[in-house]
mmCIF file of C-alpha atoms in Angstrom:
data_model
loop_
_atom_site.group_PDB
_atom_site.id
_atom_site.type_symbol
_atom_site.label_atom_id
_atom_site.label_comp_id
_atom_site.label_asym_id
_atom_site.label_seq_id
_atom_site.Cartn_x
_atom_site.Cartn_y
_atom_site.Cartn_z
ATOM 1 C CA MET A 1 93.829 -165.964 -179.142
ATOM 2 C CA PRO A 2 94.091 -163.149 -181.736
ATOM 3 C CA LYS A 3 93.280 -159.626 -180.553
ATOM 4 C CA GLU A 4 90.594 -159.215 -183.225
ATOM 5 C CA THR A 5 88.834 -162.329 -181.883
ATOM 6 C CA GLN A 6 88.971 -160.935 -178.353
ATOM 7 C CA GLU A 7 87.459 -157.629 -179.494
ATOM 8 C CA LEU A 8 84.709 -159.459 -181.349
ATOM 9 C CA LEU A 9 83.862 -161.552 -178.281
ATOM 10 C CA LYS A 10 83.541 -158.361 -176.235
ATOM 11 C CA LEU A 11 80.934 -157.045 -178.663
ATOM 12 C CA ALA A 12 79.200 -160.417 -178.734
ATOM 13 C CA ALA A 13 79.058 -160.404 -174.928
ATOM 14 C CA CYS A 14 77.226 -157.065 -175.067
ATOM 15 C CA ILE A 15 74.481 -158.685 -177.132
ATOM 16 C CA GLY A 16 73.968 -161.637 -174.812
ATOM 17 C CA ASN A 17 74.662 -165.314 -174.368
ATOM 18 C CA ILE A 18 73.332 -165.969 -177.888
ATOM 19 C CA PHE A 19 74.322 -163.808 -180.863
ATOM 20 C CA ASN A 20 73.982 -164.058 -184.628
ATOM 21 C CA LEU A 21 76.416 -163.301 -187.417
ATOM 22 C CA LYS A 22 74.367 -160.564 -189.039
ATOM 23 C CA THR A 23 74.262 -158.532 -185.833
ATOM 24 C CA LEU A 24 78.001 -158.909 -185.287
ATOM 25 C CA ALA A 25 78.706 -157.953 -188.894
ATOM 26 C CA ILE A 26 76.660 -154.757 -188.507
ATOM 27 C CA ILE A 27 78.143 -153.592 -185.217
ATOM 28 C CA ASN A 28 81.712 -154.457 -186.269
ATOM 29 C CA ASN A 29 81.276 -153.087 -189.803
ATOM 30 C CA GLN A 30 82.577 -156.249 -191.455
ATOM 31 C CA SER A 31 81.371 -158.940 -193.815
ATOM 32 C CA ILE A 32 79.790 -162.186 -192.655
ATOM 33 C CA SER A 33 82.758 -164.209 -193.886
ATOM 34 C CA ALA A 34 85.223 -161.951 -192.039
ATOM 35 C CA ILE A 35 83.241 -162.404 -188.824
ATOM 36 C CA THR A 36 83.184 -166.195 -189.151
ATOM 37 C CA ASP A 37 86.942 -166.231 -189.754
ATOM 38 C CA GLN A 38 87.598 -164.086 -186.694
ATOM 39 C CA LEU A 39 85.360 -166.249 -184.502
ATOM 40 C CA TRP A 40 87.022 -169.477 -185.595
ATOM 41 C CA PRO A 41 89.789 -169.402 -182.913
ATOM 42 C CA ALA A 42 87.157 -169.009 -180.162
ATOM 43 C CA LEU A 43 85.123 -171.813 -181.682
ATOM 44 C CA LYS A 44 88.155 -174.062 -181.942
ATOM 45 C CA ILE A 45 89.065 -173.789 -178.245
ATOM 46 C CA GLY A 46 85.454 -174.140 -177.119
ATOM 47 C CA LEU A 47 84.589 -170.670 -175.844
ATOM 48 C CA VAL A 48 81.591 -170.574 -178.177
ATOM 49 C CA PHE A 49 79.757 -173.102 -180.287
ATOM 50 C CA ASP A 50 77.527 -172.735 -183.324
ATOM 51 C CA ASN A 51 74.545 -174.324 -185.025
ATOM 52 C CA PHE A 52 75.740 -174.481 -188.604
ATOM 53 C CA TYR A 53 79.390 -175.337 -189.297
ATOM 54 C CA ASP A 54 78.711 -179.029 -189.740
ATOM 55 C CA ASN A 55 76.070 -178.400 -192.364
ATOM 56 C CA VAL A 56 76.976 -175.242 -194.261
ATOM 57 C CA ASN A 57 79.993 -174.176 -196.245
ATOM 58 C CA TYR A 58 80.020 -170.622 -194.998
ATOM 59 C CA SER A 59 82.528 -169.423 -197.563
ATOM 60 C CA GLU A 60 79.997 -170.171 -200.298
ATOM 61 C CA ASN A 61 76.718 -169.498 -198.509
ATOM 62 C CA THR A 62 77.180 -166.248 -196.609
ATOM 63 C CA SER A 63 73.605 -165.166 -197.367
ATOM 64 C CA LEU A 64 72.384 -168.231 -195.479
ATOM 65 C CA LEU A 65 74.473 -167.401 -192.438
ATOM 66 C CA GLU A 66 73.055 -164.002 -191.516
ATOM 67 C CA ASN A 67 70.680 -165.392 -188.926
ATOM 68 C CA TYR A 68 72.743 -168.379 -187.817
ATOM 69 C CA PHE A 69 73.852 -168.006 -184.257
ATOM 70 C CA TYR A 70 76.634 -168.682 -181.827
ATOM 71 C CA ILE A 71 76.272 -169.431 -178.136
ATOM 72 C CA PHE A 72 78.787 -168.809 -175.389
ATOM 73 C CA LEU A 73 79.664 -172.159 -173.843
ATOM 74 C CA HIS A 74 78.760 -170.832 -170.395
ATOM 75 C CA ASP A 75 77.339 -167.644 -168.906
ATOM 76 C CA ARG A 76 80.613 -167.177 -167.030
ATOM 77 C CA ILE A 77 82.494 -166.997 -170.335
ATOM 78 C CA GLN A 78 80.150 -164.299 -171.597
ATOM 79 C CA GLN A 79 80.557 -162.410 -168.317
ATOM 80 C CA ALA A 80 84.335 -162.699 -168.533
ATOM 81 C CA ALA A 81 84.330 -161.304 -172.079
ATOM 82 C CA TYR A 82 82.023 -158.488 -171.002
ATOM 83 C CA SER A 83 84.239 -157.642 -168.023
ATOM 84 C CA LEU A 84 87.102 -156.933 -170.429
ATOM 85 C CA ILE A 85 85.255 -153.788 -171.520
ATOM 86 C CA PRO A 86 86.212 -150.955 -169.146
ATOM 87 C CA GLU A 87 83.203 -150.028 -167.025
ATOM 88 C CA VAL A 88 83.334 -146.401 -168.155
ATOM 89 C CA LYS A 89 83.033 -147.590 -171.779
ATOM 90 C CA ARG A 90 80.136 -150.025 -171.387
ATOM 91 C CA LYS A 91 77.231 -147.600 -171.735
ATOM 92 C CA GLU A 92 78.943 -145.993 -174.712
ATOM 93 C CA THR A 93 79.457 -149.416 -176.317
ATOM 94 C CA HIS A 94 75.822 -150.441 -175.833
ATOM 95 C CA LEU A 95 74.609 -147.122 -177.211
ATOM 96 C CA ARG A 96 76.843 -147.447 -180.286
ATOM 97 C CA ILE A 97 75.606 -151.001 -180.877
ATOM 98 C CA GLY A 98 71.974 -149.913 -180.556
ATOM 99 C CA LYS A 99 72.392 -147.007 -182.951
ATOM 100 C CA LEU A 100 74.164 -149.155 -185.544
ATOM 101 C CA LEU A 101 71.446 -151.810 -185.390
ATOM 102 C CA LEU A 102 68.751 -149.148 -185.685
ATOM 103 C CA GLU A 103 70.428 -147.509 -188.674
ATOM 104 C CA ASN A 104 71.207 -150.731 -190.541
ATOM 105 C CA ASN A 105 67.857 -152.484 -190.275
ATOM 106 C CA SER A 106 64.785 -151.822 -192.384
ATOM 107 C CA ASP A 107 61.433 -151.234 -190.667
ATOM 108 C CA SER A 108 60.490 -154.914 -190.967
ATOM 109 C CA GLN A 109 63.908 -155.995 -189.710
ATOM 110 C CA GLN A 110 63.634 -153.535 -186.826
ATOM 111 C CA THR A 111 60.427 -155.290 -185.794
ATOM 112 C CA GLU A 112 62.251 -158.627 -185.756
ATOM 113 C CA SER A 113 65.189 -157.151 -183.815
ATOM 114 C CA LEU A 114 63.036 -154.865 -181.679
ATOM 115 C CA PHE A 115 64.018 -156.234 -178.282
ATOM 116 C CA THR A 116 67.725 -156.407 -179.148
ATOM 117 C CA ILE A 117 67.779 -152.803 -180.368
ATOM 118 C CA ALA A 118 65.729 -151.507 -177.442
ATOM 119 C CA ASN A 119 67.863 -153.378 -174.911
ATOM 120 C CA GLN A 120 71.107 -151.965 -176.295
ATOM 121 C CA LEU A 121 69.823 -148.398 -176.418
ATOM 122 C CA ASN A 122 68.333 -148.702 -172.929
ATOM 123 C CA LEU A 123 71.687 -149.748 -171.507
ATOM 124 C CA GLY A 124 73.230 -146.599 -172.943
ATOM 125 C CA SER A 125 70.235 -144.284 -172.545
ATOM 126 C CA ASP A 126 71.913 -142.159 -169.855
ATOM 127 C CA LEU A 127 74.210 -140.839 -172.585
ATOM 128 C CA LEU A 128 71.372 -139.745 -174.889
ATOM 129 C CA THR A 129 71.137 -135.972 -175.131
ATOM 130 C CA ASP A 130 69.303 -135.490 -178.434
ATOM 131 C CA SER A 131 65.528 -135.117 -177.953
ATOM 132 C CA GLN A 132 64.767 -136.915 -181.234
ATOM 133 C CA GLU A 133 66.821 -139.926 -180.155
ATOM 134 C CA GLN A 134 65.054 -139.965 -176.787
ATOM 135 C CA GLU A 135 61.684 -139.933 -178.545
ATOM 136 C CA THR A 136 62.784 -142.760 -180.841
ATOM 137 C CA LEU A 137 63.771 -144.841 -177.822
ATOM 138 C CA ALA A 138 60.461 -144.044 -176.110
ATOM 139 C CA LYS A 139 58.628 -145.388 -179.181
ATOM 140 C CA LEU A 140 60.810 -148.517 -179.308
ATOM 141 C CA ASN A 141 60.155 -149.246 -175.639
ATOM 142 C CA LEU A 142 56.438 -148.640 -176.120
ATOM 143 C CA GLU A 143 56.348 -151.127 -178.999
ATOM 144 C CA ALA A 144 58.432 -153.652 -177.057
ATOM 145 C CA GLY A 145 56.108 -153.291 -174.070
ATOM 146 C CA GLN A 146 53.039 -153.836 -176.236
ATOM 147 C CA LYS A 147 54.539 -156.950 -177.813
ATOM 148 C CA ALA A 148 55.505 -158.335 -174.409
ATOM 149 C CA LYS A 149 51.956 -157.689 -173.181
ATOM 150 C CA GLU A 150 50.522 -159.540 -176.190
ATOM 151 C CA ALA A 151 52.678 -162.509 -175.148
ATOM 152 C CA ASN A 152 51.272 -162.238 -171.582
ATOM 153 C CA ALA A 153 54.758 -161.335 -170.299
ATOM 154 C CA TYR A 154 53.322 -158.613 -168.077
ATOM 155 C CA GLU A 155 56.356 -158.024 -165.876
ATOM 156 C CA LEU A 156 58.627 -157.627 -168.901
ATOM 157 C CA ALA A 157 56.035 -155.398 -170.570
ATOM 158 C CA ASN A 158 55.976 -153.159 -167.519
ATOM 159 C CA ASP A 159 59.767 -152.862 -167.550
ATOM 160 C CA TYR A 160 59.764 -151.637 -171.161
ATOM 161 C CA LEU A 161 56.809 -149.303 -170.646
ATOM 162 C CA GLU A 162 58.358 -147.699 -167.578
ATOM 163 C CA LEU A 163 61.503 -147.131 -169.644
ATOM 164 C CA ALA A 164 59.333 -145.558 -172.355
ATOM 165 C CA HIS A 165 57.858 -143.268 -169.706
ATOM 166 C CA LYS A 166 61.370 -142.387 -168.519
ATOM 167 C CA CYS A 167 62.340 -141.360 -172.080
ATOM 168 C CA LEU A 168 59.550 -138.787 -172.370
ATOM 169 C CA LEU A 169 60.730 -135.195 -172.476
ATOM 170 C CA LYS A 170 60.225 -132.704 -169.643
ATOM 171 C CA PHE A 171 57.294 -130.962 -171.343
ATOM 172 C CA CYS A 172 55.997 -134.086 -173.056
ATOM 173 C CA TRP A 173 52.312 -133.215 -172.579
ATOM 174 C CA TYR A 174 52.852 -130.164 -174.772
ATOM 175 C CA THR A 175 55.472 -131.403 -177.249
ATOM 176 C CA GLN A 176 54.711 -135.156 -177.547
ATOM 177 C CA TYR A 177 51.030 -135.327 -176.679
ATOM 178 C CA GLU A 178 49.915 -138.363 -178.713
ATOM 179 C CA LEU A 179 52.946 -140.432 -177.706
ATOM 180 C CA THR A 180 52.596 -139.374 -174.066
ATOM 181 C CA ILE A 181 48.909 -140.326 -173.872
ATOM 182 C CA GLN A 182 49.666 -143.735 -175.361
ATOM 183 C CA ILE A 183 52.585 -144.394 -173.007
ATOM 184 C CA TYR A 184 50.622 -143.256 -169.945
ATOM 185 C CA LEU A 185 47.645 -145.484 -170.793
ATOM 186 C CA GLU A 186 49.822 -148.513 -171.495
ATOM 187 C CA THR A 187 52.009 -147.964 -168.426
ATOM 188 C CA THR A 188 48.966 -147.496 -166.199
ATOM 189 C CA GLU A 189 47.514 -150.779 -167.421
ATOM 190 C CA SER A 190 50.822 -152.649 -167.144
ATOM 191 C CA ASN A 191 51.248 -151.541 -163.530
ATOM 192 C CA TYR A 192 47.680 -152.666 -162.857
ATOM 193 C CA PHE A 193 48.465 -156.090 -164.335
ATOM 194 C CA ASN A 194 51.506 -156.295 -162.049
ATOM 195 C CA THR A 195 49.454 -155.205 -158.985
ATOM 196 C CA ASN A 196 51.469 -151.993 -158.636
ATOM 197 C CA PHE A 197 48.245 -150.193 -157.793
ATOM 198 C CA ASP A 198 49.730 -147.055 -156.222
ATOM 199 C CA ARG A 199 51.896 -146.448 -159.272
ATOM 200 C CA ALA A 200 48.981 -147.207 -161.619
ATOM 201 C CA LYS A 201 46.720 -144.729 -159.799
ATOM 202 C CA GLN A 202 49.431 -142.079 -159.903
ATOM 203 C CA LEU A 203 49.774 -142.452 -163.677
ATOM 204 C CA ALA A 204 46.000 -142.554 -164.225
ATOM 205 C CA GLU A 205 45.451 -139.395 -162.176
ATOM 206 C CA ARG A 206 48.152 -137.505 -164.058
ATOM 207 C CA GLY A 207 46.887 -138.788 -167.400
ATOM 208 C CA TYR A 208 43.332 -137.714 -166.544
ATOM 209 C CA LEU A 209 44.592 -134.271 -165.515
ATOM 210 C CA TYR A 210 46.425 -133.630 -168.798
ATOM 211 C CA ALA A 211 44.108 -135.437 -171.246
ATOM 212 C CA ASN A 212 42.650 -133.064 -173.844
ATOM 213 C CA THR A 213 39.477 -134.961 -174.738
ATOM 214 C CA ASN A 214 36.544 -136.418 -172.825
ATOM 215 C CA PHE A 215 37.192 -139.800 -174.416
ATOM 216 C CA GLU A 216 40.794 -139.897 -173.188
ATOM 217 C CA GLN A 217 39.744 -138.766 -169.718
ATOM 218 C CA ALA A 218 37.174 -141.571 -169.618
ATOM 219 C CA LYS A 219 39.841 -144.099 -170.617
ATOM 220 C CA PHE A 220 41.996 -143.079 -167.665
ATOM 221 C CA LEU A 221 38.957 -143.296 -165.389
ATOM 222 C CA LYS A 222 38.301 -146.789 -166.721
ATOM 223 C CA GLU A 223 41.811 -147.806 -165.634
ATOM 224 C CA THR A 224 41.152 -146.247 -162.218
ATOM 225 C CA ILE A 225 37.906 -148.240 -161.970
ATOM 226 C CA LYS A 226 39.812 -151.468 -162.637
ATOM 227 C CA ILE A 227 42.212 -150.600 -159.822
ATOM 228 C CA ASN A 228 39.302 -149.743 -157.490
ATOM 229 C CA LEU A 229 37.764 -153.134 -158.237
ATOM 230 C CA ALA A 230 41.037 -154.953 -157.601
ATOM 231 C CA GLU A 231 41.290 -153.206 -154.228
ATOM 232 C CA GLY A 232 37.666 -153.986 -153.364
ATOM 233 C CA ASP A 233 36.758 -150.295 -153.184
ATOM 234 C CA PHE A 234 33.227 -150.483 -154.605
ATOM 235 C CA ASP A 235 32.232 -146.958 -153.580
ATOM 236 C CA SER A 236 35.121 -145.419 -155.535
ATOM 237 C CA THR A 237 34.345 -147.783 -158.412
ATOM 238 C CA LEU A 238 30.829 -146.366 -158.701
ATOM 239 C CA GLU A 239 31.896 -142.760 -158.235
ATOM 240 C CA ASN A 240 34.521 -143.025 -160.956
ATOM 241 C CA GLY A 241 32.157 -145.024 -163.157
ATOM 242 C CA GLN A 242 29.451 -142.399 -162.874
ATOM 243 C CA GLN A 243 31.972 -139.650 -163.617
ATOM 244 C CA ALA A 244 33.321 -141.502 -166.673
ATOM 245 C CA LEU A 245 29.835 -142.076 -168.076
ATOM 246 C CA GLU A 246 28.869 -138.439 -167.538
ATOM 247 C CA ILE A 247 32.033 -137.346 -169.339
ATOM 248 C CA LEU A 248 30.946 -139.535 -172.263
ATOM 249 C CA GLY A 249 27.506 -137.901 -172.223
ATOM 250 C CA ILE A 250 25.692 -140.916 -170.790
ATOM 251 C CA SER A 251 23.391 -140.890 -167.760
ATOM 252 C CA LEU A 252 21.962 -143.719 -165.713
ATOM 253 C CA VAL A 253 18.300 -143.498 -164.688
ATOM 254 C CA ASN A 254 15.991 -145.800 -162.794
ATOM 255 C CA PHE A 255 13.280 -146.184 -165.403
ATOM 256 C CA PRO A 256 13.294 -148.418 -168.492
ATOM 257 C CA PRO A 257 14.116 -147.227 -172.016
ATOM 258 C CA GLU A 258 12.167 -148.202 -175.067
ATOM 259 C CA THR A 259 11.981 -151.949 -175.569
ATOM 260 C CA ILE A 260 13.678 -153.760 -178.414
ATOM 261 C CA SER A 261 12.696 -157.141 -179.803
ATOM 262 C CA ALA A 262 15.010 -160.129 -180.175
ATOM 263 C CA SER A 263 14.821 -159.958 -183.977
ATOM 264 C CA GLU A 264 15.795 -156.289 -183.921
ATOM 265 C CA LEU A 265 18.695 -157.053 -181.578
ATOM 266 C CA VAL A 266 20.022 -159.811 -183.858
ATOM 267 C CA ASN A 267 19.931 -157.555 -186.909
ATOM 268 C CA LEU A 268 21.728 -154.605 -185.374
ATOM 269 C CA PRO A 269 24.794 -153.403 -187.329
ATOM 270 C CA VAL A 270 28.264 -153.728 -185.826
ATOM 271 C CA MET A 271 28.969 -150.992 -183.323
ATOM 272 C CA THR A 272 31.664 -148.538 -184.393
ATOM 273 C CA ASN A 273 31.133 -145.636 -181.997
ATOM 274 C CA SER A 274 34.211 -145.767 -179.764
ATOM 275 C CA SER A 275 32.610 -143.665 -177.020
ATOM 276 C CA ILE A 276 29.622 -146.001 -176.738
ATOM 277 C CA ILE A 277 31.904 -149.051 -176.751
ATOM 278 C CA LEU A 278 33.953 -147.501 -173.941
ATOM 279 C CA ALA A 279 30.740 -146.717 -172.040
ATOM 280 C CA MET A 280 29.613 -150.334 -172.333
ATOM 281 C CA GLU A 281 32.987 -151.537 -171.060
ATOM 282 C CA ILE A 282 32.649 -149.217 -168.071
ATOM 283 C CA LEU A 283 29.082 -150.410 -167.431
ATOM 284 C CA ASN A 284 30.365 -153.965 -167.537
ATOM 285 C CA LEU A 285 32.937 -153.086 -164.859
ATOM 286 C CA ILE A 286 30.537 -151.284 -162.503
ATOM 287 C CA TYR A 287 27.571 -153.646 -162.813
ATOM 288 C CA ALA A 288 28.551 -156.034 -159.986
ATOM 289 C CA PRO A 289 29.593 -153.271 -157.555
ATOM 290 C CA ALA A 290 26.286 -151.527 -158.291
ATOM 291 C CA CYS A 291 24.516 -154.608 -156.972
ATOM 292 C CA PHE A 292 26.452 -154.860 -153.718
ATOM 293 C CA ALA A 293 27.900 -151.467 -152.784
ATOM 294 C CA GLU A 294 26.318 -149.493 -149.970
ATOM 295 C CA SER A 295 27.100 -146.132 -151.560
ATOM 296 C CA ALA A 296 24.291 -143.642 -152.000
ATOM 297 C CA ILE A 297 24.852 -143.747 -155.761
ATOM 298 C CA ALA A 298 24.726 -147.544 -156.007
ATOM 299 C CA LEU A 299 22.213 -148.672 -158.611
ATOM 300 C CA PRO A 300 19.046 -150.206 -157.144
ATOM 301 C CA PHE A 301 19.048 -153.895 -157.945
ATOM 302 C CA SER A 302 16.371 -156.330 -156.763
ATOM 303 C CA THR A 303 14.410 -158.141 -159.417
ATOM 304 C CA GLN A 304 15.672 -155.841 -162.173
ATOM 305 C CA CYS A 305 18.490 -153.352 -162.631
ATOM 306 C CA TRP A 306 17.379 -150.618 -165.014
ATOM 307 C CA ILE A 307 20.235 -149.176 -166.960
ATOM 308 C CA TYR A 308 19.350 -146.669 -169.599
ATOM 309 C CA LEU A 309 21.921 -145.088 -171.904
ATOM 310 C CA ALA A 310 20.952 -141.505 -172.693
ATOM 311 C CA SER A 311 22.669 -141.924 -176.060
ATOM 312 C CA MET A 312 20.199 -144.187 -177.894
ATOM 313 C CA GLU A 313 22.919 -145.280 -180.312
ATOM 314 C CA ILE A 314 23.460 -148.218 -177.998
ATOM 315 C CA LEU A 315 20.163 -149.620 -179.290
ATOM 316 C CA PHE A 316 21.158 -149.353 -182.907
ATOM 317 C CA SER A 317 24.425 -151.231 -183.084
ATOM 318 C CA ALA A 318 25.858 -154.530 -181.851
ATOM 319 C CA HIS A 319 28.973 -155.128 -179.801
ATOM 320 C CA MET A 320 30.611 -158.060 -178.014
ATOM 321 C CA LEU A 321 29.134 -156.785 -174.715
ATOM 322 C CA MET A 322 25.576 -156.722 -176.079
ATOM 323 C CA PRO A 323 24.643 -160.114 -174.518
ATOM 324 C CA PHE A 324 25.576 -158.664 -171.133
ATOM 325 C CA MET A 325 23.552 -155.532 -171.795
ATOM 326 C CA ALA A 326 20.594 -157.672 -172.842
ATOM 327 C CA ILE A 327 20.461 -158.934 -169.263
ATOM 328 C CA LEU A 328 20.482 -155.416 -167.870
ATOM 329 C CA LEU A 329 18.203 -153.681 -170.337
ATOM 330 C CA PRO A 330 14.477 -154.469 -170.232
ATOM 331 C CA GLY A 331 12.747 -155.783 -173.312
ATOM 332 C CA ASN A 332 11.661 -158.910 -175.162
ATOM 333 C CA TYR A 333 14.988 -160.780 -175.606
#
């Protein structure tokens, strides 16, 4: 087999068991047609197979081939090709591939290739020394983690988010504040989803300590409340809930607020106040523990549970949690 084909298979093995022509063309700095020619010997002897040669004349339709893919016949073949790269060169190779893909893809294309780019850079991240490159990788891992979470792939999401956390700089709370807050919140939640409660609490406590605003502090307390609930610690749930609400400027009292009619409730405008929305979410979390906890701060609940929001804005806007609040708040509903 020609040496150029062997070198190309090594690069392909770095990408994975499946690889497309466009990616290979970028990382090998060659045209699509040159890549297909070089892969032909491997295709002919059955090391890889494709999904297009029977249907497309690649010499005339190179633009159609960019996203066509090859597959290694077996994982062992990919592993064998990968093993031909000296171990000391592997991280360097992955890092070079990641940088080339990042540089040669537009923003929209980067979104499509997000996981491929992030994976390659992660495998070579130990060699990153430039702070800007580390921040770029942190952002890529954050985005990859968010996309994985949207797909309910919580374990994968946590892997990416922990890598994003790892890429933060030493003094990130002072030099990368907005990015750091976002990564800490997402990583706290992802560890909660994966029942890594000790790790989630550690992140939430540190995030709360360094957060600059009351709203951000309350968000970290909300994550702590979710962990308390998962652990069945109702007393801590109520303590943290009370603290979060006080931070947001909201107090709970045991007498009813002004009543509101059903017609007024229906005609309320959509709620836009993020602090009030967060407060309602926290109230939703602490409602059940308030009924059953034996803590001295547990809300009295017998025939009614009076919850009054000191900020009356709650009564002048509607939110998805309003039906729940209608049960808790007195009035003609």
